[in-house]
Tab-separated table of N, CA and C in Angstrom:
chain	number	residue	atom	x	y	z
N	1	MET	N	24.092	99.174	2.019
N	1	MET	CA	23.522	97.843	2.188
N	1	MET	C	24.560	96.926	2.816
N	2	LYS	N	24.148	96.189	3.824
N	2	LYS	CA	25.039	95.287	4.516
N	2	LYS	C	25.218	93.997	3.713
N	3	THR	N	26.480	93.584	3.568
N	3	THR	CA	26.782	92.353	2.847
N	3	THR	C	26.444	91.153	3.718
N	4	ILE	N	25.751	90.194	3.148
N	4	ILE	CA	25.449	88.963	3.873
N	4	ILE	C	26.604	88.000	3.643
N	5	ARG	N	27.195	87.558	4.720
N	5	ARG	CA	28.324	86.631	4.643
N	5	ARG	C	27.830	85.200	4.794
N	6	ARG	N	28.553	84.320	4.177
N	6	ARG	CA	28.275	82.895	4.353
N	6	ARG	C	29.600	82.170	4.487
N	7	ILE	N	29.555	81.027	5.075
N	7	ILE	CA	30.763	80.261	5.339
N	7	ILE	C	31.054	79.359	4.148
N	8	PRO	N	32.247	79.498	3.539
N	8	PRO	CA	32.595	78.593	2.428
N	8	PRO	C	32.665	77.140	2.910
N	9	THR	N	32.156	76.234	2.107
N	9	THR	CA	32.212	74.811	2.431
N	9	THR	C	33.598	74.265	2.075
N	10	GLU	N	33.892	73.087	2.558
N	10	GLU	CA	35.154	72.419	2.213
N	10	GLU	C	35.252	72.215	0.701
N	11	GLU	N	34.142	71.845	0.095
N	11	GLU	CA	34.139	71.633	-1.358
N	11	GLU	C	34.453	72.936	-2.099
N	12	GLU	N	33.862	74.029	-1.663
N	12	GLU	CA	34.123	75.317	-2.299
N	12	GLU	C	35.575	75.753	-2.118
N	13	ILE	N	36.136	75.461	-0.960
N	13	ILE	CA	37.543	75.805	-0.710
N	13	ILE	C	38.448	74.987	-1.628
N	14	THR	N	38.136	73.707	-1.800
N	14	THR	CA	38.908	72.860	-2.717
N	14	THR	C	38.820	73.411	-4.141
N	15	ILE	N	37.633	73.795	-4.558
N	15	ILE	CA	37.442	74.381	-5.891
N	15	ILE	C	38.268	75.657	-6.023
N	16	ALA	N	38.235	76.491	-4.993
N	16	ALA	CA	38.979	77.761	-5.026
N	16	ALA	C	40.472	77.522	-5.191
N	17	PHE	N	41.026	76.598	-4.422
N	17	PHE	CA	42.455	76.315	-4.567
N	17	PHE	C	42.765	75.785	-5.966
N	18	ARG	N	41.898	74.959	-6.506
N	18	ARG	CA	42.110	74.441	-7.853
N	18	ARG	C	42.090	75.583	-8.876
N	19	ARG	N	41.166	76.496	-8.726
N	19	ARG	CA	41.054	77.610	-9.677
N	19	ARG	C	42.186	78.627	-9.529
N	20	LEU	N	42.728	78.734	-8.328
N	20	LEU	CA	43.855	79.649	-8.117
N	20	LEU	C	45.184	78.979	-8.461
N	21	ASP	N	45.173	77.642	-8.566
N	21	ASP	CA	46.270	76.848	-9.114
N	21	ASP	C	47.660	77.223	-8.618
N	22	GLU	N	47.811	77.333	-7.313
N	22	GLU	CA	49.113	77.624	-6.690
N	22	GLU	C	49.771	78.894	-7.233
N	23	THR	N	48.958	79.847	-7.654
N	23	THR	CA	49.447	81.175	-8.028
N	23	THR	C	49.646	81.975	-6.744
N	24	PRO	N	50.187	83.172	-6.819
N	24	PRO	CA	50.272	84.011	-5.616
N	24	PRO	C	48.904	84.271	-4.966
N	25	TRP	N	47.839	84.178	-5.740
N	25	TRP	CA	46.507	84.348	-5.141
N	25	TRP	C	46.140	83.171	-4.241
N	26	ALA	N	46.698	81.998	-4.506
N	26	ALA	CA	46.495	80.859	-3.606
N	26	ALA	C	47.170	81.142	-2.262
N	27	THR	N	48.275	81.877	-2.280
N	27	THR	CA	48.928	82.285	-1.031
N	27	THR	C	47.971	83.145	-0.214
N	28	VAL	N	47.313	84.078	-0.883
N	28	VAL	CA	46.366	84.957	-0.192
N	28	VAL	C	45.219	84.123	0.388
N	29	LEU	N	44.659	83.211	-0.396
N	29	LEU	CA	43.576	82.355	0.099
N	29	LEU	C	44.029	81.557	1.312
N	30	ALA	N	45.200	80.968	1.246
N	30	ALA	CA	45.697	80.179	2.383
N	30	ALA	C	45.842	81.053	3.629
N	31	ARG	N	46.334	82.272	3.468
N	31	ARG	CA	46.465	83.175	4.613
N	31	ARG	C	45.096	83.555	5.177
N	32	LEU	N	44.130	83.747	4.304
N	32	LEU	CA	42.769	84.030	4.761
N	32	LEU	C	42.245	82.883	5.621
N	33	LEU	N	42.483	81.657	5.186
N	33	LEU	CA	41.954	80.480	5.878
N	33	LEU	C	42.737	80.118	7.139
N	34	VAL	N	44.048	80.148	7.066
N	34	VAL	CA	44.886	79.712	8.196
N	34	VAL	C	44.903	80.746	9.317
N	35	TYR	N	44.890	82.023	8.944
N	35	TYR	CA	45.066	83.081	9.946
N	35	TYR	C	43.833	83.958	10.151
N	36	GLY	N	42.823	83.829	9.324
N	36	GLY	CA	41.629	84.650	9.480
N	36	GLY	C	41.899	86.130	9.289
N	37	ALA	N	42.968	86.446	8.593
N	37	ALA	CA	43.344	87.838	8.376
N	37	ALA	C	42.404	88.495	7.370
N	38	ARG	N	42.320	89.809	7.460
N	38	ARG	CA	41.587	90.571	6.454
N	38	ARG	C	42.381	90.498	5.148
N	39	PRO	N	41.695	90.650	3.997
N	39	PRO	CA	42.429	90.562	2.729
N	39	PRO	C	43.645	91.475	2.643
N	40	HIS	N	43.534	92.722	3.075
N	40	HIS	CA	44.699	93.607	2.976
N	40	HIS	C	45.822	93.162	3.906
N	41	GLU	N	45.464	92.580	5.046
N	41	GLU	CA	46.483	92.098	5.988
N	41	GLU	C	47.272	90.934	5.387
N	42	CYS	N	46.595	90.107	4.571
N	42	CYS	CA	47.278	88.980	3.925
N	42	CYS	C	48.423	89.453	3.049
N	43	HIS	N	48.257	90.600	2.411
N	43	HIS	CA	49.286	91.159	1.533
N	43	HIS	C	50.410	91.843	2.313
N	44	LEU	N	50.086	92.407	3.461
N	44	LEU	CA	51.045	93.229	4.202
N	44	LEU	C	51.800	92.475	5.291
N	45	GLY	N	51.212	91.390	5.797
N	45	GLY	CA	51.811	90.651	6.901
N	45	GLY	C	52.901	89.696	6.462
N	46	THR	N	53.612	89.180	7.453
N	46	THR	CA	54.668	88.195	7.211
N	46	THR	C	54.474	87.016	8.160
N	47	ILE	N	55.083	85.897	7.787
N	47	ILE	CA	54.998	84.696	8.623
N	47	ILE	C	56.362	84.453	9.252
N	48	GLY	N	56.367	84.348	10.589
N	48	GLY	CA	57.603	84.109	11.318
N	48	GLY	C	58.008	82.650	11.257
N	49	GLN	N	59.199	82.363	11.758
N	49	GLN	CA	59.704	80.978	11.758
N	49	GLN	C	58.846	80.054	12.602
N	50	ASP	N	58.140	80.610	13.574
N	50	ASP	CA	57.261	79.792	14.412
N	50	ASP	C	55.901	79.549	13.767
N	51	GLY	N	55.706	80.075	12.547
N	51	GLY	CA	54.452	79.898	11.830
N	51	GLY	C	53.416	80.959	12.143
N	52	CYS	N	53.718	81.859	13.082
N	52	CYS	CA	52.761	82.912	13.420
N	52	CYS	C	52.767	83.996	12.352
N	53	PHE	N	51.594	84.542	12.122
N	53	PHE	CA	51.413	85.608	11.142
N	53	PHE	C	51.549	86.940	11.857
N	54	LEU	N	52.420	87.792	11.353
N	54	LEU	CA	52.672	89.087	11.968
N	54	LEU	C	51.954	90.160	11.158
N	55	VAL	N	50.907	90.719	11.743
N	55	VAL	CA	50.138	91.775	11.096
N	55	VAL	C	50.820	93.097	11.433
N	56	PRO	N	51.170	93.893	10.428
N	56	PRO	CA	51.872	95.149	10.704
N	56	PRO	C	50.947	96.247	11.238
N	57	SER	N	51.540	97.309	11.717
N	57	SER	CA	50.775	98.398	12.332
N	57	SER	C	49.971	99.219	11.329
N	58	ASN	N	50.305	99.168	10.050
N	58	ASN	CA	49.606	99.985	9.056
N	58	ASN	C	48.367	99.288	8.486
N	59	THR	N	47.684	98.524	9.326
N	59	THR	CA	46.468	97.820	8.920
N	59	THR	C	45.278	98.382	9.699
N	60	LYS	N	44.095	97.869	9.421
N	60	LYS	CA	42.861	98.404	10.012
N	60	LYS	C	42.926	98.474	11.542
N	61	THR	N	43.360	97.393	12.168
N	61	THR	CA	43.358	97.373	13.639
N	61	THR	C	44.749	97.321	14.247
N	62	GLY	N	45.761	97.470	13.414
N	62	GLY	CA	47.120	97.565	13.943
N	62	GLY	C	47.819	96.233	14.141
N	63	GLU	N	48.979	96.333	14.732
N	63	GLU	CA	49.885	95.194	14.888
N	63	GLU	C	49.317	94.127	15.820
N	64	ARG	N	49.492	92.891	15.397
N	64	ARG	CA	49.134	91.746	16.240
N	64	ARG	C	49.800	90.492	15.686
N	65	ILE	N	49.784	89.442	16.475
N	65	ILE	CA	50.365	88.158	16.086
N	65	ILE	C	49.243	87.125	16.100
N	66	ILE	N	49.166	86.343	15.019
N	66	ILE	CA	48.125	85.319	14.904
N	66	ILE	C	48.789	83.954	14.723
N	67	PRO	N	48.517	83.004	15.618
N	67	PRO	CA	49.053	81.655	15.400
N	67	PRO	C	48.289	80.969	14.266
N	68	PRO	N	48.906	79.964	13.638
N	68	PRO	CA	48.201	79.247	12.564
N	68	PRO	C	47.061	78.416	13.159
N	69	PHE	N	45.840	78.842	12.908
N	69	PHE	CA	44.676	78.166	13.481
N	69	PHE	C	44.373	76.867	12.739
N	70	GLU	N	44.392	76.911	11.432
N	70	GLU	CA	44.167	75.709	10.625
N	70	GLU	C	45.509	75.008	10.458
N	71	GLN	N	45.657	73.837	10.999
N	71	GLN	CA	46.921	73.110	10.973
N	71	GLN	C	46.997	72.139	9.787
N	72	ARG	N	46.608	72.597	8.632
N	72	ARG	CA	46.647	71.764	7.426
N	72	ARG	C	47.971	72.045	6.707
N	73	PRO	N	48.844	71.057	6.604
N	73	PRO	CA	50.173	71.292	6.028
N	73	PRO	C	50.164	71.945	4.654
N	74	LYS	N	49.259	71.522	3.763
N	74	LYS	CA	49.236	72.135	2.431
N	74	LYS	C	48.873	73.614	2.516
N	75	TRP	N	47.894	73.938	3.346
N	75	TRP	CA	47.486	75.333	3.485
N	75	TRP	C	48.618	76.177	4.082
N	76	ILE	N	49.294	75.628	5.066
N	76	ILE	CA	50.400	76.378	5.691
N	76	ILE	C	51.527	76.584	4.681
N	77	ARG	N	51.833	75.545	3.903
N	77	ARG	CA	52.864	75.678	2.861
N	77	ARG	C	52.482	76.763	1.861
N	78	LEU	N	51.223	76.738	1.422
N	78	LEU	CA	50.759	77.750	0.471
N	78	LEU	C	50.779	79.155	1.085
N	79	ALA	N	50.452	79.260	2.362
N	79	ALA	CA	50.443	80.572	3.031
N	79	ALA	C	51.828	81.215	3.037
N	80	MET	N	52.853	80.403	2.963
N	80	MET	CA	54.232	80.907	2.979
N	80	MET	C	54.757	81.211	1.575
N	81	GLY	N	53.916	81.030	0.578
N	81	GLY	CA	54.330	81.235	-0.808
N	81	GLY	C	54.444	82.703	-1.188
N	82	PRO	N	54.723	82.937	-2.464
N	82	PRO	CA	54.865	84.318	-2.946
N	82	PRO	C	53.510	85.015	-3.025
N	83	LEU	N	53.538	86.322	-2.828
N	83	LEU	CA	52.325	87.136	-2.904
N	83	LEU	C	52.223	87.825	-4.258
N	84	PRO	N	51.007	88.193	-4.653
N	84	PRO	CA	50.854	88.937	-5.911
N	84	PRO	C	51.639	90.252	-5.855
N	85	ASN	N	52.209	90.618	-6.963
N	85	ASN	CA	52.961	91.878	-7.059
N	85	ASN	C	51.979	92.975	-7.469
N	86	LEU	N	51.513	93.731	-6.488
N	86	LEU	CA	50.501	94.754	-6.742
N	86	LEU	C	51.064	96.139	-6.474
N	87	LYS	N	50.677	97.071	-7.308
N	87	LYS	CA	51.067	98.472	-7.130
N	87	LYS	C	49.826	99.230	-6.661
N	88	VAL	N	49.576	99.204	-5.377
N	88	VAL	CA	48.418	99.901	-4.817
N	88	VAL	C	48.871	100.786	-3.663
N	89	ARG	N	48.018	101.739	-3.309
N	89	ARG	CA	48.394	102.691	-2.274
N	89	ARG	C	47.672	102.504	-0.945
N	90	THR	N	46.520	101.858	-0.967
N	90	THR	CA	45.736	101.789	0.268
N	90	THR	C	45.342	100.351	0.606
N	91	ASN	N	44.978	100.163	1.870
N	91	ASN	CA	44.488	98.859	2.310
N	91	ASN	C	43.204	98.501	1.567
N	92	ARG	N	42.355	99.477	1.350
N	92	ARG	CA	41.110	99.243	0.627
N	92	ARG	C	41.394	98.725	-0.783
N	93	GLU	N	42.373	99.318	-1.452
N	93	GLU	CA	42.722	98.862	-2.805
N	93	GLU	C	43.209	97.412	-2.789
N	94	LEU	N	43.959	97.039	-1.760
N	94	LEU	CA	44.407	95.638	-1.642
N	94	LEU	C	43.208	94.710	-1.521
N	95	GLY	N	42.221	95.103	-0.721
N	95	GLY	CA	41.015	94.299	-0.574
N	95	GLY	C	40.235	94.196	-1.874
N	96	VAL	N	40.116	95.301	-2.575
N	96	VAL	CA	39.385	95.312	-3.853
N	96	VAL	C	40.096	94.436	-4.878
N	97	ARG	N	41.388	94.557	-4.959
N	97	ARG	CA	42.148	93.739	-5.927
N	97	ARG	C	42.020	92.248	-5.608
N	98	THR	N	42.000	91.915	-4.329
N	98	THR	CA	41.816	90.514	-3.934
N	98	THR	C	40.441	90.033	-4.373
N	99	TYR	N	39.421	90.823	-4.094
N	99	TYR	CA	38.059	90.468	-4.506
N	99	TYR	C	37.995	90.283	-6.023
N	100	GLN	N	38.584	91.204	-6.765
N	100	GLN	CA	38.569	91.126	-8.233
N	100	GLN	C	39.290	89.874	-8.735
N	101	ALA	N	40.429	89.552	-8.128
N	101	ALA	CA	41.180	88.361	-8.551
N	101	ALA	C	40.368	87.091	-8.303
N	102	PHE	N	39.698	87.003	-7.157
N	102	PHE	CA	38.880	85.834	-6.859
N	102	PHE	C	37.708	85.755	-7.842
N	103	THR	N	37.097	86.888	-8.140
N	103	THR	CA	35.967	86.918	-9.060
N	103	THR	C	36.394	86.500	-10.464
N	104	ARG	N	37.536	87.018	-10.943
N	104	ARG	CA	38.041	86.662	-12.284
N	104	ARG	C	38.306	85.168	-12.407
N	105	ARG	N	38.722	84.545	-11.333
N	105	ARG	CA	39.037	83.115	-11.369
N	105	ARG	C	37.851	82.253	-10.923
N	106	ASP	N	36.689	82.880	-10.796
N	106	ASP	CA	35.442	82.195	-10.471
N	106	ASP	C	35.521	81.423	-9.153
N	107	VAL	N	36.175	82.017	-8.155
N	107	VAL	CA	36.189	81.439	-6.806
N	107	VAL	C	34.760	81.568	-6.270
N	108	PRO	N	34.198	80.483	-5.721
N	108	PRO	CA	32.771	80.488	-5.373
N	108	PRO	C	32.391	81.212	-4.084
N	109	PHE	N	33.249	82.101	-3.598
N	109	PHE	CA	32.928	82.878	-2.400
N	109	PHE	C	33.757	84.151	-2.391
N	110	ASN	N	33.337	85.069	-1.556
N	110	ASN	CA	34.015	86.343	-1.370
N	110	ASN	C	35.225	86.126	-0.448
N	111	PRO	N	36.377	86.744	-0.700
N	111	PRO	CA	37.532	86.545	0.191
N	111	PRO	C	37.217	86.821	1.658
N	112	TYR	N	36.394	87.827	1.904
N	112	TYR	CA	36.097	88.186	3.297
N	112	TYR	C	35.275	87.110	3.996
N	113	ASP	N	34.579	86.250	3.230
N	113	ASP	CA	33.829	85.150	3.830
N	113	ASP	C	34.752	84.192	4.584
N	114	CYS	N	36.007	84.127	4.171
N	114	CYS	CA	36.978	83.268	4.871
N	114	CYS	C	37.214	83.754	6.291
N	115	ARG	N	37.166	85.051	6.483
N	115	ARG	CA	37.323	85.618	7.826
N	115	ARG	C	36.146	85.204	8.714
N	116	HIS	N	34.950	85.229	8.150
N	116	HIS	CA	33.787	84.779	8.913
N	116	HIS	C	33.914	83.294	9.251
N	117	ARG	N	34.404	82.521	8.315
N	117	ARG	CA	34.638	81.097	8.565
N	117	ARG	C	35.585	80.922	9.738
N	118	TYR	N	36.671	81.675	9.722
N	118	TYR	CA	37.679	81.611	10.785
N	118	TYR	C	37.052	81.921	12.149
N	119	VAL	N	36.295	83.000	12.234
N	119	VAL	CA	35.706	83.393	13.522
N	119	VAL	C	34.715	82.336	14.000
N	120	VAL	N	33.896	81.828	13.093
N	120	VAL	CA	32.935	80.790	13.468
N	120	VAL	C	33.666	79.535	13.951
N	121	LEU	N	34.719	79.133	13.245
N	121	LEU	CA	35.464	77.936	13.658
N	121	LEU	C	36.143	78.115	15.015
N	122	THR	N	36.665	79.316	15.299
N	122	THR	CA	37.277	79.517	16.625
N	122	THR	C	36.221	79.346	17.710
N	123	GLU	N	35.016	79.785	17.440
N	123	GLU	CA	33.918	79.615	18.403
N	123	GLU	C	33.555	78.139	18.540
N	124	GLU	N	33.365	77.464	17.408
N	124	GLU	CA	32.952	76.061	17.438
N	124	GLU	C	34.006	75.158	18.059
N	125	ARG	N	35.265	75.534	17.943
N	125	ARG	CA	36.344	74.711	18.496
N	125	ARG	C	36.729	75.120	19.919
N	126	GLY	N	35.965	76.035	20.493
N	126	GLY	CA	36.125	76.354	21.906
N	126	GLY	C	37.250	77.319	22.262
N	127	ILE	N	37.743	78.082	21.321
N	127	ILE	CA	38.758	79.092	21.648
N	127	ILE	C	38.059	80.181	22.465
N	128	PRO	N	38.589	80.547	23.623
N	128	PRO	CA	37.934	81.591	24.421
N	128	PRO	C	37.739	82.863	23.586
N	129	PRO	N	36.551	83.468	23.659
N	129	PRO	CA	36.263	84.653	22.847
N	129	PRO	C	37.289	85.774	22.986
N	130	ALA	N	37.804	85.988	24.179
N	130	ALA	CA	38.796	87.065	24.355
N	130	ALA	C	40.064	86.778	23.558
N	131	ILE	N	40.494	85.514	23.523
N	131	ILE	CA	41.697	85.133	22.769
N	131	ILE	C	41.418	85.209	21.272
N	132	ALA	N	40.306	84.605	20.841
N	132	ALA	CA	39.962	84.600	19.415
N	132	ALA	C	39.780	86.029	18.898
N	133	SER	N	39.258	86.915	19.717
N	133	SER	CA	39.082	88.310	19.308
N	133	SER	C	40.420	88.996	19.089
N	134	VAL	N	41.391	88.712	19.948
N	134	VAL	CA	42.736	89.276	19.766
N	134	VAL	C	43.328	88.771	18.462
N	135	TRP	N	43.203	87.468	18.204
N	135	TRP	CA	43.727	86.904	16.956
N	135	TRP	C	43.093	87.576	15.746
N	136	ALA	N	41.773	87.814	15.816
N	136	ALA	CA	41.053	88.381	14.676
N	136	ALA	C	41.195	89.900	14.585
N	137	GLY	N	41.689	90.518	15.629
N	137	GLY	CA	41.877	91.961	15.589
N	137	GLY	C	40.592	92.747	15.773
N	138	HIS	N	39.731	92.234	16.646
N	138	HIS	CA	38.525	92.990	16.995
N	138	HIS	C	38.176	92.697	18.449
N	139	SER	N	37.225	93.419	18.993
N	139	SER	CA	36.810	93.229	20.383
N	139	SER	C	35.812	92.075	20.482
N	140	PRO	N	35.665	91.491	21.692
N	140	PRO	CA	34.618	90.480	21.859
N	140	PRO	C	33.228	91.038	21.514
N	141	ARG	N	33.000	92.307	21.786
N	141	ARG	CA	31.713	92.933	21.449
N	141	ARG	C	31.493	92.901	19.933
N	142	THR	N	32.522	93.265	19.173
N	142	THR	CA	32.418	93.227	17.709
N	142	THR	C	32.217	91.797	17.232
N	143	ARG	N	32.918	90.871	17.862
N	143	ARG	CA	32.799	89.459	17.506
N	143	ARG	C	31.337	89.027	17.534
N	144	TYR	N	30.641	89.381	18.604
N	144	TYR	CA	29.254	88.956	18.723
N	144	TYR	C	28.302	89.839	17.924
N	145	ALA	N	28.581	91.116	17.817
N	145	ALA	CA	27.703	92.008	17.056
N	145	ALA	C	27.732	91.672	15.565
N	146	VAL	N	28.915	91.339	15.038
N	146	VAL	CA	29.066	91.114	13.601
N	146	VAL	C	28.843	89.650	13.223
N	147	TYR	N	29.307	88.724	14.043
N	147	TYR	CA	29.312	87.310	13.656
N	147	TYR	C	28.203	86.477	14.304
N	148	THR	N	27.418	87.075	15.207
N	148	THR	CA	26.410	86.323	15.942
N	148	THR	C	25.397	85.647	15.032
N	149	LYS	N	24.958	86.317	13.981
N	149	LYS	CA	23.943	85.717	13.113
N	149	LYS	C	24.429	84.401	12.523
N	150	THR	N	25.667	84.383	12.061
N	150	THR	CA	26.216	83.157	11.493
N	150	THR	C	26.371	82.096	12.578
N	151	LEU	N	26.911	82.507	13.732
N	151	LEU	CA	27.116	81.563	14.828
N	151	LEU	C	25.784	80.990	15.301
N	152	ASP	N	24.797	81.874	15.521
N	152	ASP	CA	23.513	81.425	16.047
N	152	ASP	C	22.777	80.518	15.078
N	153	SER	N	22.803	80.810	13.784
N	153	SER	CA	22.093	79.956	12.837
N	153	SER	C	22.755	78.582	12.748
N	154	ARG	N	24.087	78.553	12.818
N	154	ARG	CA	24.778	77.251	12.796
N	154	ARG	C	24.468	76.452	14.063
N	155	ARG	N	24.454	77.123	15.219
N	155	ARG	CA	24.133	76.439	16.480
N	155	ARG	C	22.698	75.917	16.458
N	156	ALA	N	21.775	76.737	15.952
N	156	ALA	CA	20.371	76.333	15.913
N	156	ALA	C	20.174	75.108	15.025
N	157	LEU	N	20.826	75.088	13.874
N	157	LEU	CA	20.718	73.945	12.975
N	157	LEU	C	21.334	72.697	13.610
N	158	LYS	N	22.482	72.854	14.258
N	158	LYS	CA	23.126	71.715	14.918
N	158	LYS	C	22.220	71.176	16.024
N	159	TYR	N	21.608	72.058	16.805
N	159	TYR	CA	20.697	71.637	17.864
N	159	TYR	C	19.538	70.837	17.269
N	160	ALA	N	18.955	71.373	16.198
N	160	ALA	CA	17.838	70.679	15.553
N	160	ALA	C	18.270	69.297	15.061
N	161	GLN	N	19.463	69.229	14.491
N	161	GLN	CA	19.972	67.954	13.999
N	161	GLN	C	20.235	66.997	15.151
N	162	ASP	N	20.908	67.463	16.201
N	162	ASP	CA	21.255	66.619	17.349
N	162	ASP	C	20.038	66.109	18.110
N	163	HIS	N	18.945	66.848	18.050
N	163	HIS	CA	17.767	66.481	18.833
N	163	HIS	C	16.620	65.939	17.989
N	164	GLY	N	16.917	65.570	16.737
N	164	GLY	CA	15.944	64.867	15.918
N	164	GLY	C	14.844	65.719	15.322
N	165	TYR	N	15.048	67.022	15.241
N	165	TYR	CA	14.013	67.884	14.672
N	165	TYR	C	14.053	67.978	13.156
N	166	LEU	N	15.105	67.484	12.531
N	166	LEU	CA	15.183	67.515	11.079
N	166	LEU	C	14.570	66.230	10.523
N	167	LEU	N	13.859	66.349	9.446
N	167	LEU	CA	13.232	65.173	8.844
N	167	LEU	C	14.307	64.195	8.385
N	168	GLY	N	14.108	62.940	8.715
N	168	GLY	CA	15.056	61.908	8.281
N	168	GLY	C	16.272	61.748	9.177
N	169	HIS	N	16.336	62.487	10.284
N	169	HIS	CA	17.464	62.371	11.221
N	169	HIS	C	16.959	61.843	12.555
N	170	GLN	N	17.726	60.967	13.141
N	170	GLN	CA	17.387	60.420	14.438
N	170	GLN	C	18.070	61.224	15.533
N	171	SER	N	17.430	61.326	16.657
N	171	SER	CA	18.010	62.026	17.792
N	171	SER	C	19.191	61.234	18.353
N	172	ASN	N	20.200	61.943	18.849
N	172	ASN	CA	21.366	61.295	19.462
N	172	ASN	C	21.109	60.974	20.920
N	173	GLN	N	19.921	61.285	21.401
N	173	GLN	CA	19.631	61.041	22.822
N	173	GLN	C	19.038	59.683	23.027
């Protein structure tokens, strides 16, 4: 069964940081949000002096460099914090442990939903798909095959809002 992803709201992200309370899991959340990395990449990667996230070769799609997309000072500071001390053997186990930690602390979204948020925001903010795909570690084809539903529904709702099709909203034209 395919997991349905949704984009965490700003309010949900604030709640998540509060519930993670600047623990090493808050570092993982910040890395998910700032760099759009996969959960296992958040544990394995490092942040360079220039703020770029260095994804190592032993990850799903291999080595790459991701600039900090979200320029929020608190998030960047948290992303540079300590990571959870986990004794796991595989990337999958890192992802599962991240999911379990978020669930135990009642974070209102799945860690992987942050990656979808990242991809959608790169699209909405006009990052060329070829560049954003390199940052995310997938092809432009995968970008549209996997994330199109979220992108298209957000665009459709924005269009309806901008053109007065929603009840109680005036057209901007």
